[in-house]
C-alpha positions as CSV (number, residue, x, y, z in Angstrom):
1,M,22.9,8.0,82.6
2,M,21.1,5.6,84.8
3,S,21.1,2.0,83.6
4,T,17.8,0.1,83.2
5,P,17.2,-2.8,85.5
6,D,16.7,-6.1,83.7
7,T,13.9,-7.6,85.7
8,I,10.4,-6.6,86.9
9,E,9.0,-8.8,89.7
10,R,5.4,-8.5,91.1
11,Q,3.0,-10.8,92.9
12,I,-0.6,-10.8,94.0
13,R,-2.8,-13.2,96.0
14,I,-6.0,-14.2,94.2
15,E,-8.8,-15.7,96.3
16,A,-9.5,-18.6,93.9
17,P,-8.2,-22.1,93.4
18,R,-5.1,-22.5,91.3
19,E,-7.1,-24.2,88.4
20,R,-9.2,-21.0,87.9
21,V,-6.1,-18.8,88.0
22,W,-4.3,-21.1,85.5
23,A,-7.2,-20.8,83.1
24,L,-6.4,-17.1,82.8
25,V,-2.6,-16.8,83.1
26,S,-1.9,-19.7,80.7
27,E,-3.6,-17.7,77.9
28,P,-1.0,-15.9,75.7
29,G,-1.4,-12.2,76.0
30,W,-4.1,-12.0,78.6
31,W,-2.3,-9.1,80.1
32,I,-2.6,-6.9,77.0
33,N,-5.4,-4.6,78.1
34,E,-5.9,-1.6,80.3
35,G,-7.0,-2.8,83.7
36,T,-10.0,-4.9,82.5
37,I,-9.5,-8.4,81.1
38,R,-11.0,-8.4,77.6
39,P,-11.1,-11.1,74.9
40,H,-8.4,-11.2,72.2
41,H,-8.2,-12.9,68.8
42,I,-5.5,-15.5,68.9
43,E,-4.1,-16.9,65.7
44,Q,-1.8,-20.0,65.8
45,R,1.3,-19.7,63.7
46,E,4.4,-22.0,63.3
47,G,6.0,-21.9,66.8
48,F,4.1,-18.9,68.1
49,V,0.7,-17.1,68.2
50,V,-0.3,-13.7,67.2
51,V,-2.6,-12.0,69.7
52,T,-4.7,-9.2,68.4
53,D,-6.0,-6.5,70.8
54,E,-8.5,-4.0,69.5
55,K,-6.5,-1.0,70.8
56,W,-2.9,-2.2,70.9
57,G,-2.7,-4.2,67.7
58,D,-0.9,-7.4,67.0
59,F,1.6,-9.1,69.3
60,R,3.8,-12.1,68.6
61,I,3.9,-14.4,71.7
62,E,5.8,-17.7,72.0
63,V,5.0,-20.2,74.8
64,V,8.5,-21.0,76.0
65,E,7.6,-23.4,78.8
66,S,4.5,-24.6,80.5
67,E,4.0,-26.7,83.6
68,P,0.2,-27.0,83.9
69,Q,-1.3,-25.4,87.1
70,S,2.2,-24.3,88.1
71,R,4.3,-22.2,85.7
72,V,4.1,-20.7,82.3
73,A,6.7,-18.6,80.4
74,F,6.1,-16.5,77.3
75,R,8.4,-14.5,75.1
76,W,6.9,-11.4,73.6
77,L,7.9,-8.1,72.0
78,V,7.5,-5.0,74.1
79,S,7.0,-1.5,72.6
80,D,5.6,1.8,73.8
81,Q,3.8,2.3,70.5
82,E,0.0,2.3,70.6
83,G,-1.7,0.2,67.9
84,G,0.2,-1.2,65.0
85,D,2.2,-4.4,64.6
86,H,4.0,-5.5,67.7
87,A,4.5,-8.8,66.1
88,D,7.2,-7.5,63.7
89,V,10.5,-9.0,65.1
90,S,12.6,-6.9,62.7
91,A,11.2,-3.5,63.9
92,P,14.1,-1.7,65.6
93,E,12.0,-0.4,68.5
94,M,10.9,-3.8,69.7
95,I,12.3,-5.3,72.9
96,P,12.0,-9.1,73.4
97,T,11.3,-10.0,77.0
98,L,10.5,-13.2,78.8
99,V,7.4,-13.2,81.0
100,E,7.1,-15.9,83.6
101,F,4.1,-16.7,85.7
102,T,4.4,-18.9,88.8
103,L,1.3,-20.1,90.7
104,T,1.5,-21.3,94.3
105,A,-1.6,-22.7,96.0
106,E,-2.0,-21.3,99.5
107,G,-5.1,-22.8,101.1
108,D,-8.1,-21.6,99.1
109,S,-6.1,-18.9,97.4
110,T,-3.4,-18.7,94.8
111,L,-0.2,-16.6,94.9
112,V,0.6,-15.3,91.4
113,R,4.2,-14.2,90.8
114,V,5.2,-12.6,87.5
115,V,8.8,-12.0,86.4
116,E,9.5,-10.1,83.2
117,S,13.2,-9.9,82.1
118,G,15.3,-8.9,79.2
119,F,15.2,-5.1,79.4
120,A,18.9,-4.3,80.2
121,A,20.3,-6.0,77.1
122,A,17.6,-4.9,74.7
123,P,19.1,-3.6,71.4
124,V,17.4,-0.2,71.5
125,T,18.3,3.2,72.9
126,A,18.8,3.6,76.6
127,E,15.7,6.0,76.6
128,A,13.5,3.3,74.9
129,R,14.7,0.7,77.4
130,Q,14.0,2.9,80.4
131,R,10.5,3.9,79.0
132,A,9.6,0.2,78.3
133,Y,10.8,-0.9,81.7
134,H,8.9,1.9,83.5
135,D,5.7,1.3,81.5
136,N,5.7,-2.4,82.1
137,A,6.6,-2.1,85.8
138,E,3.6,0.1,86.2
139,G,1.5,-2.1,83.9
140,W,2.0,-5.2,85.9
141,E,0.4,-3.6,89.0
142,T,-2.6,-2.8,86.8
143,E,-2.8,-6.2,85.0
144,L,-2.4,-8.3,88.2
145,A,-5.2,-6.3,89.8
146,A,-7.3,-6.9,86.7
147,A,-6.5,-10.7,86.9
148,K,-7.5,-10.7,90.6
149,S,-10.8,-9.0,89.8
150,H,-11.5,-11.1,86.8
151,V,-10.8,-14.5,88.4
152,E,-12.5,-13.6,91.8
153,T,-15.7,-12.2,90.3
154,G,-15.8,-14.3,87.1
155,A,-16.3,-11.0,85.1
């Protein structure tokens, strides 16, 4: 059986200043959508937030580190389940991953790099690890394109 890589790395150049890009990527769970940035309900809890998406349900997201305008890291629970409670840390199918966004100003544009890690050691079946990795690797292409469109057009 093929082992699951641990890390997904993607990047995109957004034609906007770093401050505008930061306003989006520093929001917990902005990437929970399907190619169009949409608003979420965010509820502050002790040490984390619960982000509620109308389709995908609830997600527990912790801000691990934040360097304004430069870098932000979140820990969240990944699942291939649609809807439901993705905030339940005790659910056996959940995979905790670290998502790190790094912003680099390049003239009038911003290079956004995302690194998501934690797949290889996830305490789930090999099939679930592989599926989550594949879904998220594909998903980051979609979500970074959505971020680019959202920030560049303001829509």
